[in-house]
Tab-separated table of C-alpha atoms and ligand atoms in Angstrom:
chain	number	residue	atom	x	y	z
Z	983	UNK	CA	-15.520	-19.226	33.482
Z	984	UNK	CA	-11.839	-19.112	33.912
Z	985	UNK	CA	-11.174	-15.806	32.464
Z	986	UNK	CA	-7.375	-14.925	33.266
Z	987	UNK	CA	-6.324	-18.386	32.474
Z	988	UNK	CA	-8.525	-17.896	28.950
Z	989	UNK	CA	-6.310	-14.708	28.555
Z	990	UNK	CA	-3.162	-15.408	29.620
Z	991	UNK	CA	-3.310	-18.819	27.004
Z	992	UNK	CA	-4.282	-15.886	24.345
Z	993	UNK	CA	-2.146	-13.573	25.166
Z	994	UNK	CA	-4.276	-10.847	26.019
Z	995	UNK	CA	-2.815	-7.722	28.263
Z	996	UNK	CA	-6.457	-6.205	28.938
Z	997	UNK	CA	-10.544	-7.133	28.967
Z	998	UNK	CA	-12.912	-4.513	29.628
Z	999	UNK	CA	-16.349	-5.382	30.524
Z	1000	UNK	CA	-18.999	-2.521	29.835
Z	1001	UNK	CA	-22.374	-2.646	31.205
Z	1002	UNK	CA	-24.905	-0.077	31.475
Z	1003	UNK	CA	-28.713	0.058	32.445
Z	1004	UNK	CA	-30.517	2.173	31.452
Z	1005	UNK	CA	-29.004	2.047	27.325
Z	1006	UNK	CA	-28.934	-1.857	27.368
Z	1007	UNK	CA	-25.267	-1.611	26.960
Z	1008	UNK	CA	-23.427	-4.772	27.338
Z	1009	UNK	CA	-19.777	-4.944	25.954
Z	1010	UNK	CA	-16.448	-6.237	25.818
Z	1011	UNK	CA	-12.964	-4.502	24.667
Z	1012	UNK	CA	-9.854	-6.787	24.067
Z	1013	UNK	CA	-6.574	-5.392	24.334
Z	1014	UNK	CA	-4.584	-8.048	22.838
Z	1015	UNK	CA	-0.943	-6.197	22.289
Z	1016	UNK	CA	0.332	-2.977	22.850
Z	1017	UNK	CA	3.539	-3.377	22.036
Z	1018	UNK	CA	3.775	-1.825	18.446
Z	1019	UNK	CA	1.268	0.960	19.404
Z	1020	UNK	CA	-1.939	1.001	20.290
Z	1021	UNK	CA	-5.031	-1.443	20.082
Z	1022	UNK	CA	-6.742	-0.923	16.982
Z	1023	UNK	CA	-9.588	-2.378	15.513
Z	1024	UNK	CA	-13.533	-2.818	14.751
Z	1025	UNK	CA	-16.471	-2.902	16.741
Z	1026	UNK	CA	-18.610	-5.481	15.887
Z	1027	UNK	CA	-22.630	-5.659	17.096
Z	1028	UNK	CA	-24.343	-9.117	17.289
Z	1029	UNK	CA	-26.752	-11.445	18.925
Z	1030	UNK	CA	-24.065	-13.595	20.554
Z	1031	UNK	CA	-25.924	-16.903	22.010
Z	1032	UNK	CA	-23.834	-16.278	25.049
Z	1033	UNK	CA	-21.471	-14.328	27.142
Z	1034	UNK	CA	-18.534	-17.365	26.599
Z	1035	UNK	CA	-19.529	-16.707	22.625
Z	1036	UNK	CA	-19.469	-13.276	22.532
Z	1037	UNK	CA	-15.803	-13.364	24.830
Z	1038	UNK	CA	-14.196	-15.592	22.286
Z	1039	UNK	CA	-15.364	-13.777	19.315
Z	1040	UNK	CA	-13.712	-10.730	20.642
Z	1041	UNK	CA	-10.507	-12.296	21.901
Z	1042	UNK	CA	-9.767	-14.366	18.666
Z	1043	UNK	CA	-10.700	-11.023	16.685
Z	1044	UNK	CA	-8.434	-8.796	18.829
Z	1045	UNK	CA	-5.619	-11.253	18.224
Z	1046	UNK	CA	-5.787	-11.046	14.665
Z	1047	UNK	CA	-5.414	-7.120	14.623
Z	1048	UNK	CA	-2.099	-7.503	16.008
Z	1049	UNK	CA	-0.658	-10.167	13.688
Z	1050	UNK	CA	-2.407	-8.100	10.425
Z	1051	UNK	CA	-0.375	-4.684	12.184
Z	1052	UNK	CA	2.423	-5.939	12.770
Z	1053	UNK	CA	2.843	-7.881	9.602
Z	1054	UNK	CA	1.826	-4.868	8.064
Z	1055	UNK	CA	4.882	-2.708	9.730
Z	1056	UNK	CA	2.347	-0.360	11.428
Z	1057	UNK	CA	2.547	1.565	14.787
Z	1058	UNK	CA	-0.386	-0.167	15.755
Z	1059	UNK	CA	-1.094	-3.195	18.429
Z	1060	UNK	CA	-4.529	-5.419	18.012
Z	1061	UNK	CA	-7.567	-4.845	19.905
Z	1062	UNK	CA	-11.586	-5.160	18.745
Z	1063	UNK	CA	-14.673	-4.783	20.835
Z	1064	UNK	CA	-18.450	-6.731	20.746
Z	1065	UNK	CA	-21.884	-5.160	21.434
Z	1066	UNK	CA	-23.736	-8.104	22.829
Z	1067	UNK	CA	-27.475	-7.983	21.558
Z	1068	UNK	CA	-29.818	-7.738	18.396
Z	1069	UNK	CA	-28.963	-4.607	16.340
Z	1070	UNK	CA	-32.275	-3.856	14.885
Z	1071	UNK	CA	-33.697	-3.377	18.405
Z	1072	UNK	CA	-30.982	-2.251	20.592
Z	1073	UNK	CA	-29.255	0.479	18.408
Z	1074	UNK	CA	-29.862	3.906	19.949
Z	1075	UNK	CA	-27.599	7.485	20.072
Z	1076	UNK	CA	-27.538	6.761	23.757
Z	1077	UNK	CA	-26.028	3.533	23.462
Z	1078	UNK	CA	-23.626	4.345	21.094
Z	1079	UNK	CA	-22.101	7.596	23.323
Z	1080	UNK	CA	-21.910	5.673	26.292
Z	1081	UNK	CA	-19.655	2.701	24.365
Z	1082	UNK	CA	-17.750	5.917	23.431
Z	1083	UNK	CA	-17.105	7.074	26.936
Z	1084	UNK	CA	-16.289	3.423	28.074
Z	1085	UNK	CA	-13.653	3.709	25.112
Z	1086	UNK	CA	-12.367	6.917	26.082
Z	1087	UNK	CA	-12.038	5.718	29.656
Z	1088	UNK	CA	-8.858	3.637	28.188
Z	1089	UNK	CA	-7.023	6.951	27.163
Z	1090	UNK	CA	-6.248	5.605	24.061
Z	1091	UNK	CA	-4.864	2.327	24.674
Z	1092	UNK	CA	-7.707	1.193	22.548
Z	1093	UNK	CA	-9.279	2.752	19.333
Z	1094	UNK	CA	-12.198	1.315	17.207
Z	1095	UNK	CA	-14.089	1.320	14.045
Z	1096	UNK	CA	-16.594	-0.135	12.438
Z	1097	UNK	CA	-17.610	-3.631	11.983
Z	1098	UNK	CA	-19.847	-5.998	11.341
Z	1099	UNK	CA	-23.834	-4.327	11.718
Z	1100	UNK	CA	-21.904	-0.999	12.935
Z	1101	UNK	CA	-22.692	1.926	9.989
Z	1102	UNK	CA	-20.741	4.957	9.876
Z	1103	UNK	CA	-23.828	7.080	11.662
Z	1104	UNK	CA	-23.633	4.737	14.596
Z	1105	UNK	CA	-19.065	5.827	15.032
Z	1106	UNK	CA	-19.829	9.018	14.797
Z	1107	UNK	CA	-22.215	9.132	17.715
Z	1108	UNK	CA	-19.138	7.153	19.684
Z	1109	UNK	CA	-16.946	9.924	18.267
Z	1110	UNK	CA	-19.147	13.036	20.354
Z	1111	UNK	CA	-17.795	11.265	23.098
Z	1112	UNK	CA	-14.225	9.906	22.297
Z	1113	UNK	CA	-11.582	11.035	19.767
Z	1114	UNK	CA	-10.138	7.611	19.684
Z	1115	UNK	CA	-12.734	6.592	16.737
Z	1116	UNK	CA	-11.670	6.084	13.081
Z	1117	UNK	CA	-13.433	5.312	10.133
Z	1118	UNK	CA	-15.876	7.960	10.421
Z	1119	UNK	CA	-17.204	10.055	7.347
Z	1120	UNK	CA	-14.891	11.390	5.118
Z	1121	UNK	CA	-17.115	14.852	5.646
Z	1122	UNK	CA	-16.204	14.580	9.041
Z	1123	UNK	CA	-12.945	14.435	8.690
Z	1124	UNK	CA	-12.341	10.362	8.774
Z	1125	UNK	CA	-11.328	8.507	5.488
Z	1126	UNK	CA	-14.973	7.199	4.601
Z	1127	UNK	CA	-15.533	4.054	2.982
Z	1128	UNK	CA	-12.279	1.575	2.993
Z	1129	UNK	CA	-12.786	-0.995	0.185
Z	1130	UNK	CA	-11.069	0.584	-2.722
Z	1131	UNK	CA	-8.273	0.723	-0.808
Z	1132	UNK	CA	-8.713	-2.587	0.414
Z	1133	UNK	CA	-9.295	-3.260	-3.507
Z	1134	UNK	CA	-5.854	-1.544	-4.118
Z	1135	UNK	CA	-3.893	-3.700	-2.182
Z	1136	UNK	CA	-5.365	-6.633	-2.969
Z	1137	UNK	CA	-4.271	-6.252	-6.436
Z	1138	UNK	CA	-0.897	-5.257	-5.434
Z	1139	UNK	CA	-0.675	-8.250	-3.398
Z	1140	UNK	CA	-2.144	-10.872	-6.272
Z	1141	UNK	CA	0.327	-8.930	-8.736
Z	1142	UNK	CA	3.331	-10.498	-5.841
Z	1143	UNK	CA	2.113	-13.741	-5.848
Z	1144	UNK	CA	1.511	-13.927	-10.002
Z	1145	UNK	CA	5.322	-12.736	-9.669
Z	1146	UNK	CA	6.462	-15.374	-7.166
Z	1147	UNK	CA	4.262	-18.305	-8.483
Z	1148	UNK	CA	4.039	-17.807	-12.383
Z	1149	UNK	CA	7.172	-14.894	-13.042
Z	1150	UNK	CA	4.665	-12.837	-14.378
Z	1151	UNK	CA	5.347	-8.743	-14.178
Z	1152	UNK	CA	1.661	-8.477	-15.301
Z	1153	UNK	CA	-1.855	-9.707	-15.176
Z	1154	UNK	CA	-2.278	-9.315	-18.865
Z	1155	UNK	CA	-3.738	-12.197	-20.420
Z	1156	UNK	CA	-4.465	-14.327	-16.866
Z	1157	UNK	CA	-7.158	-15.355	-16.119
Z	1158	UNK	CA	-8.563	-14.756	-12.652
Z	1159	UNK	CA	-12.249	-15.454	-10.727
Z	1160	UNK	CA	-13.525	-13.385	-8.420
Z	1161	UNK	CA	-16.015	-15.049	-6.096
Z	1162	UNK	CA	-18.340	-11.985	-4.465
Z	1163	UNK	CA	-18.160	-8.634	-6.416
Z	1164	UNK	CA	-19.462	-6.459	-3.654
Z	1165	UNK	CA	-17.676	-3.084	-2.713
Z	1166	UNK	CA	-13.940	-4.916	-2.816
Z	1167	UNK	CA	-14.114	-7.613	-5.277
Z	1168	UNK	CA	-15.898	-4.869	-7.668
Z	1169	UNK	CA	-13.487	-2.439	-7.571
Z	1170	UNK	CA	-10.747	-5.546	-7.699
Z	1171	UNK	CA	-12.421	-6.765	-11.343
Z	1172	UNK	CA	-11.765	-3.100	-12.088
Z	1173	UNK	CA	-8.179	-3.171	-11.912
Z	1174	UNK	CA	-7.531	-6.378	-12.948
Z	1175	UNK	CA	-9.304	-5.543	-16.136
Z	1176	UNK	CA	-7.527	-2.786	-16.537
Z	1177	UNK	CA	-4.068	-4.081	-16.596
Z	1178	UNK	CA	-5.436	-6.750	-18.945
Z	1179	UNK	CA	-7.068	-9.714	-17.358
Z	1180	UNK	CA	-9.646	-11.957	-18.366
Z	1181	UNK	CA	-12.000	-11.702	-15.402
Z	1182	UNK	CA	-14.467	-14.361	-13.915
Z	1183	UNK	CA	-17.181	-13.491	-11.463
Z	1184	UNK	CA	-19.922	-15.380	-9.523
Z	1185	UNK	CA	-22.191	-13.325	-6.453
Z	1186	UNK	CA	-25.398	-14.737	-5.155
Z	1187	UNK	CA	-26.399	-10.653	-6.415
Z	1188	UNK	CA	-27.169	-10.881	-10.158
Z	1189	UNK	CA	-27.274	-7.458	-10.811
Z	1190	UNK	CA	-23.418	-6.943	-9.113
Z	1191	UNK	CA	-22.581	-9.283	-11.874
Z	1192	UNK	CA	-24.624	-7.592	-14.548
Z	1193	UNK	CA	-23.247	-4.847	-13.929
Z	1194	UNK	CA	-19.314	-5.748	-14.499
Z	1195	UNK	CA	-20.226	-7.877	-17.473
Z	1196	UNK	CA	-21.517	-4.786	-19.154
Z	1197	UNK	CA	-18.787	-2.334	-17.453
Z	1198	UNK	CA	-15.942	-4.015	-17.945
Z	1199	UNK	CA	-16.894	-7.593	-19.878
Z	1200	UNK	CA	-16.141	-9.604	-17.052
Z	1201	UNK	CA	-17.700	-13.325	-17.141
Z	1202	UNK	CA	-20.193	-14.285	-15.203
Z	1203	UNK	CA	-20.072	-17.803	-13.775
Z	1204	UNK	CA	-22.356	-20.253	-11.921
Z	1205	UNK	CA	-22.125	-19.607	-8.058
Z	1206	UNK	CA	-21.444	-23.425	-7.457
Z	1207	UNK	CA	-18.590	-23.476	-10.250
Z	1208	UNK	CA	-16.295	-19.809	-9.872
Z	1209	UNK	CA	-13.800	-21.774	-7.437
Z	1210	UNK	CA	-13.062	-24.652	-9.788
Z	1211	UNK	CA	-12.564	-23.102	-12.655
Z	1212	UNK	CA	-9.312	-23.651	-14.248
Z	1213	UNK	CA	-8.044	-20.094	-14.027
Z	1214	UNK	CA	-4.014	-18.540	-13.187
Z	1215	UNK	CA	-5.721	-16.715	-9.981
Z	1216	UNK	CA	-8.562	-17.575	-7.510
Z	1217	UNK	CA	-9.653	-14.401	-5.683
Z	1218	UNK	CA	-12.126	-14.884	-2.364
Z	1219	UNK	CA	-13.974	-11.785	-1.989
Z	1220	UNK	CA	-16.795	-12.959	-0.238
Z	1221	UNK	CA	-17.516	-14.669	2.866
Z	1222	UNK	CA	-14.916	-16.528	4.986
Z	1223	UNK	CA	-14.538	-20.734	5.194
Z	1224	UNK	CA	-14.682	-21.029	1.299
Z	1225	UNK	CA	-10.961	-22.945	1.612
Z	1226	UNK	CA	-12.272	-26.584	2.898
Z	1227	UNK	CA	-11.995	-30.133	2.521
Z	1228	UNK	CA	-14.422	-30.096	-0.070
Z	1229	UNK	CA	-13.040	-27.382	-1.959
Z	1230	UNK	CA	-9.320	-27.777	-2.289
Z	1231	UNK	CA	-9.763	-30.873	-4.320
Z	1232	UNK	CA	-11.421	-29.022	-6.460
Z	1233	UNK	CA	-9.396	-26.201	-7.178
Z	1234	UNK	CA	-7.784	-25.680	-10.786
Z	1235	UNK	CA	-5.262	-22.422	-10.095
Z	1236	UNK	CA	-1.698	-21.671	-8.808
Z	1237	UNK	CA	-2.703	-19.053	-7.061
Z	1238	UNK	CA	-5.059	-17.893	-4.285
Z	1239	UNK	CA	-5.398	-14.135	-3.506
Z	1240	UNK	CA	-8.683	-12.707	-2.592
Z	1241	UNK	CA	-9.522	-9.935	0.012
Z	1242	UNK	CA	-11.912	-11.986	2.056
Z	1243	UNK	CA	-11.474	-12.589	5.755
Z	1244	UNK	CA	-11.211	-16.156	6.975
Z	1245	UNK	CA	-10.606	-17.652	3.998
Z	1246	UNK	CA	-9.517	-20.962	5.257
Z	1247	UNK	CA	-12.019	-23.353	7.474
Z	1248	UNK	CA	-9.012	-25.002	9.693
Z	1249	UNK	CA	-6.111	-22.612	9.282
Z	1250	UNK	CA	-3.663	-25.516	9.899
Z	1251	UNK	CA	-5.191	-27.784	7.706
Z	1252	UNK	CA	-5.832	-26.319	5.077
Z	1253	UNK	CA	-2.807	-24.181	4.682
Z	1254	UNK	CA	-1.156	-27.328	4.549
Z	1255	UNK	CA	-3.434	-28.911	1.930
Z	1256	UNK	CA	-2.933	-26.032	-0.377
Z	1257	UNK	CA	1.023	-26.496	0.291
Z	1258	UNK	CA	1.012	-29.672	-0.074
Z	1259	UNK	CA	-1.206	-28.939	-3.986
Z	1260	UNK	CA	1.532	-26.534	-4.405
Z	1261	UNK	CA	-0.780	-23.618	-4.527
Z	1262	UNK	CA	0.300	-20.476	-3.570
Z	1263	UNK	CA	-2.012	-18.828	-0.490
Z	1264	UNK	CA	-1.923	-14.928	0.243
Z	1265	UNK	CA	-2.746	-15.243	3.353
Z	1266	UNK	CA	-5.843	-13.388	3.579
Z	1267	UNK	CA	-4.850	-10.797	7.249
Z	1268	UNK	CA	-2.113	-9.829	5.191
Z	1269	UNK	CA	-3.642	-9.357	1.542
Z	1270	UNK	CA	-6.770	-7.298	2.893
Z	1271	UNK	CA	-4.717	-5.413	5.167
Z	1272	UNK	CA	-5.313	-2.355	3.230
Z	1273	UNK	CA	-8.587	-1.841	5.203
Z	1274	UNK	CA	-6.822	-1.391	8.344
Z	1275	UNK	CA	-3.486	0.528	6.607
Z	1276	UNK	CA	-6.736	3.279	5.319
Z	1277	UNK	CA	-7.704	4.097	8.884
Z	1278	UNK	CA	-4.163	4.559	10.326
Z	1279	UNK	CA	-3.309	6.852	7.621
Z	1280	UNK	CA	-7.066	8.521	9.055
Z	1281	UNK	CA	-5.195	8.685	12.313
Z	1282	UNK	CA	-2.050	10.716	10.809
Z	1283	UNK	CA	-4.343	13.078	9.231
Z	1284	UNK	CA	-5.884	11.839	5.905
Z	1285	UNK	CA	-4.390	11.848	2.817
Z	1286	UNK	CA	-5.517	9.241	0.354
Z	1287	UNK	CA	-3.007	9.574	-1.875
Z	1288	UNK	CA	-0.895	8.414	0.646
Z	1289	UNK	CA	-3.117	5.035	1.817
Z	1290	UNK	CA	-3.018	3.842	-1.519
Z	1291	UNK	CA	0.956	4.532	-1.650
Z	1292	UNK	CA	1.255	2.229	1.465
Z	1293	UNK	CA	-1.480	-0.021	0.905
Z	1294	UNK	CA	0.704	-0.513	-2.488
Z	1295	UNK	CA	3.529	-2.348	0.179
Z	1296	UNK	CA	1.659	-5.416	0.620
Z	1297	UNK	CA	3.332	-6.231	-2.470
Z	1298	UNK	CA	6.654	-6.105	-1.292
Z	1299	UNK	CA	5.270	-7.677	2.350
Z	1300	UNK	CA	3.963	-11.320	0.118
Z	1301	UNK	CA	7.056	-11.529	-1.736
Z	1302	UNK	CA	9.039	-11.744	1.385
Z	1303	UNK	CA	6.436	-13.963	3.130
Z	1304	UNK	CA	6.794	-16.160	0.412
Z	1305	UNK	CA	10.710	-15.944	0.233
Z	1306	UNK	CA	10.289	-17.326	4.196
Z	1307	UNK	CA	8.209	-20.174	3.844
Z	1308	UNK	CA	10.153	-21.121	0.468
Z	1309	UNK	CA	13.340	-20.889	2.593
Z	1310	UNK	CA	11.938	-22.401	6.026
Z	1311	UNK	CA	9.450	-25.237	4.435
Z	1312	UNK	CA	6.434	-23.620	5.891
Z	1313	UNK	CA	2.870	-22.485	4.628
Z	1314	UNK	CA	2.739	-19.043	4.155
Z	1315	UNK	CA	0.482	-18.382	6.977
Z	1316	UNK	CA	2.927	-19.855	9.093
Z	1317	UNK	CA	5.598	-17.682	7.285
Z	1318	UNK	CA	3.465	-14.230	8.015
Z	1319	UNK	CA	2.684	-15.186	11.569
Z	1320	UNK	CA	6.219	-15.188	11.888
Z	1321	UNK	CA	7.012	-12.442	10.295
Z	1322	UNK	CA	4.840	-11.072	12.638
Z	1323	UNK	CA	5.659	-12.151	15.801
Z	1324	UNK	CA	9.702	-11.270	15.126
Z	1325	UNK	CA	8.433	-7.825	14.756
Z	1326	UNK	CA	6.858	-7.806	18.040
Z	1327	UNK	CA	9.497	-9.373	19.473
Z	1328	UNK	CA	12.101	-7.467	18.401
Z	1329	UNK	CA	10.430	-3.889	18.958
Z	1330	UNK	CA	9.263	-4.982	22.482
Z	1331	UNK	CA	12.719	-5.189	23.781
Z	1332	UNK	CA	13.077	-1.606	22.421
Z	1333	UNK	CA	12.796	0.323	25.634
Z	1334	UNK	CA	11.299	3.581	24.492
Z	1335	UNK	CA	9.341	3.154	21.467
Z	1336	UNK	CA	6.048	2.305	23.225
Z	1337	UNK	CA	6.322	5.955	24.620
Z	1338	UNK	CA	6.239	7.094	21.043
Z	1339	UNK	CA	3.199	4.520	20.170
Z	1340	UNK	CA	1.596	6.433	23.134
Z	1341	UNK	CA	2.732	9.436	22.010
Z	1342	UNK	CA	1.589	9.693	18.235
Z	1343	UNK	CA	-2.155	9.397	20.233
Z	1344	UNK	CA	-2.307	11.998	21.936
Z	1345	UNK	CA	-1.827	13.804	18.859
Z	1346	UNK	CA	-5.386	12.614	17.576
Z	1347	UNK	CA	-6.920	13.270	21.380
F	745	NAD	P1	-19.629	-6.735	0.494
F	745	NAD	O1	-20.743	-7.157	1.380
F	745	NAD	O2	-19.690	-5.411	-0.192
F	745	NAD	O3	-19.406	-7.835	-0.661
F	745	NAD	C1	-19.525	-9.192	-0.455
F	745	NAD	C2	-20.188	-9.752	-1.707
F	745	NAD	O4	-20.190	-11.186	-1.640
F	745	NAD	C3	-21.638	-9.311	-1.873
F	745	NAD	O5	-21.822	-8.751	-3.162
F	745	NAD	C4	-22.432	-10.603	-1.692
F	745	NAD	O6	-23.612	-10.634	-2.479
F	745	NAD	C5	-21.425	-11.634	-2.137
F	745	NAD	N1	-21.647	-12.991	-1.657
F	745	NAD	C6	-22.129	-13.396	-0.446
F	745	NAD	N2	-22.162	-14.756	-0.399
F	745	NAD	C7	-21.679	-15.191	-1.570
F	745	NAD	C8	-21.463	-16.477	-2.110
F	745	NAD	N3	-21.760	-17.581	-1.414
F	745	NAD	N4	-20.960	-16.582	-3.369
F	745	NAD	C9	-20.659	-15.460	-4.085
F	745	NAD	N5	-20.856	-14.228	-3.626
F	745	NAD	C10	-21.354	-14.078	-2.379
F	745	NAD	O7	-18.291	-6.875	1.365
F	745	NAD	P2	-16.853	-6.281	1.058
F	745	NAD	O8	-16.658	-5.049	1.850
F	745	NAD	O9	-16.627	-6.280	-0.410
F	745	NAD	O10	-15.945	-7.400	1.722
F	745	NAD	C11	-15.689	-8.629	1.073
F	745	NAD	C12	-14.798	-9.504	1.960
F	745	NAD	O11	-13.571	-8.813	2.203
F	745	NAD	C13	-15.392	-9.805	3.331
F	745	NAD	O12	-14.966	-11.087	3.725
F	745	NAD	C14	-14.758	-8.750	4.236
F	745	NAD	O13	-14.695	-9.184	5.563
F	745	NAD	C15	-13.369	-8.669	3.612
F	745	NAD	N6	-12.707	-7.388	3.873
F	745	NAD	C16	-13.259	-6.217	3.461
F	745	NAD	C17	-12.616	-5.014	3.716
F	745	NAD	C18	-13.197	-3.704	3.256
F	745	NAD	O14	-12.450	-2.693	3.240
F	745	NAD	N7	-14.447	-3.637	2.862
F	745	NAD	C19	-11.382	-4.998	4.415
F	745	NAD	C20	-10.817	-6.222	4.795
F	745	NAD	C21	-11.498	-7.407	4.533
């Protein structure tokens, strides 16, 4: 495997490979960009088929985190990490301190969280052995669980995009459907119905959607139908590739802004196709960014109060995505990505502010 000429097409300023006997540990850290700050993001445990698999995962994940900081206007670069193997059988404290210790060994160039099959016990064995952990228990000290702030500012950000597409001030009186009402799409119906919407939701878990019909009145509809139905907002809160060829025909709404990750199946494609419909994407790094904005407030000393107040921005960051790609004739994922990449740009001519990137973590060491 060509791995520097892998990176170097990506990007990527760093790989660490982790490997240790006698715990079964076998993992990879991606340093994508430092530029902004430092390398933040998830670590994610799974059965990868293969090494190759388990290397791309982690250097198209790591990539991500630094468009969804940057776009975001955080002090933070993009980085992620993979456990290779089966969770259920290789999980152990052992394993878990000695992944910390391989992140601490990078003095803080890199800092993770959770991810997929990684629970809030497992980070807080890593943290006995690193500081550079967020996400832990809010008993601990961390900022616990993030989805209601993920759930805030995904809100905030449909409330942009009803004001760019329809000139709405107000969800009062739309109608929006909420495919998946787990942890963020519940606490989404929540708001929504409190500022007046007429709420749709479909979840392949009945009693999720029992339980907002009879909390908040919300409607429940057929699993196979919730995308199509002829509402002012479509909101993805579920799993990722639910934007496709077969899909976009068959969407009735102006508007698409949901918190889940990987909305679209082929990001080119279909962010065109949903152009070219004239429906307005969020694109889903920047909507669900309040996730990510909830551990770097952890990181400043947690305040929730305050998350919420910033996770409140990605308002403000749509409507000028929106103004770009309007202006420039783009998709708005192609508008964010360069909103993004200007940002880096432009700070990483700025001499000394990666001192202060490094600086702000040796605050948390
Ligand atoms: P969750 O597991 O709590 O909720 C997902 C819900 O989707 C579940 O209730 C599940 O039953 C349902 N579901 C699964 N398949 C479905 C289908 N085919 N049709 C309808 N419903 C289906 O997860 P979550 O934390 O609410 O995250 C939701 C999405 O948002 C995910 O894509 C996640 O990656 C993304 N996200 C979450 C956060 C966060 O803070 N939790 C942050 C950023 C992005």
């Amino acid at each position: 495997m060509a791995i520097f000429e892998q990176i170097s097409g990506t990007g990527h300023e760093q790989i660490v490979f982790c490997n240790d006997k006698a715990t079964g540990l076998k993992a990879i850290i991606a340093v994508h960009d430092t530029t902004l700050g430092p390398a933040l993001g998830g670590c994610r445990m799974w059965d990868y088929k293969s090494e190759e698999e388990a290397l791309e995962d982690v250097l198209r994940l790591s990539r991500g985190m630094t468009y969804k900081a940057a776009v975001s206007g955080l002090a933070l670069g993009g980085g992620k990490s993979v456990i290779i193997g089966d969770p259920k059988k290789l999980k152990s404290e052992a394993l878990f301190r000695t992944f910390g210790r391989f992140v601490d060994s990078l003095g803080g160039r890199y800092i993770t969280a959770e991810d997929v099959n990684i629970r809030v016990k497992d980070m807080e064995q890593v943290a006995l052995e690193t500081n550079f952990v967020t996400g832990i228990n809010s008993r601990v000290g961390g900022s616990g669980d993030p989805s209601p702030v993920t759930a805030w500012g995904t809100f905030n950000g449909l409330k942009a995009s009803v004001k760019h597409q329809l000139g709405k001030d107000s969800v009062n009186g739309l109608k929006v459907a909420i495919q998946g009402t787990g942890a963020v799409g519940g606490h989404l119906a929540r708001f929504l119905a409190d500022e007046g919407a007429e709420v749709f939701v479909a979840d392949i878990n009945e009693k999720k959607v029992d339980a907002l019909v009879k909390e908040i009145g919300a409607k429940p509809v057929e699993l196979s139908k919730i995308h199509s139905l002829e509402v002012d907002v479509f909101a993805p809160c579920a799993l990722g590739g639910c934007l496709n060829d077969e899909t976009i025909p068959q969407l009735q709404t102006q508007v698409i802004a949901g918190a889940a990750n990987n909305q679209l199946l082929d990001e080119t494609k279909h962010a065109a196709m949903l152009k070219e419909r004239n429906i307005l994407y969020a694109p889903d790094y920047v909507i669900n960014a309040g996730g990510l904005i909830n551990v770097y407030q952890e990181l400043q000393g947690y305040d929730p109060e305050a998350a919420r107040k910033r996770a409140a921005g990605i308002y403000d960051t749509l409507l000028s995505i929106y103004e770009t790609a309007d202006n420039q004739g783009i998709t708005t994922l192609q508008a964010s990505d360069k909103i993004a990449d200007d940002r880096i740009n432009s700070v990483g001519g700025m001499k000394d502010l990666r001192n202060t990137a490094e600086n702000q973590l040796w605050i948390n060491a």
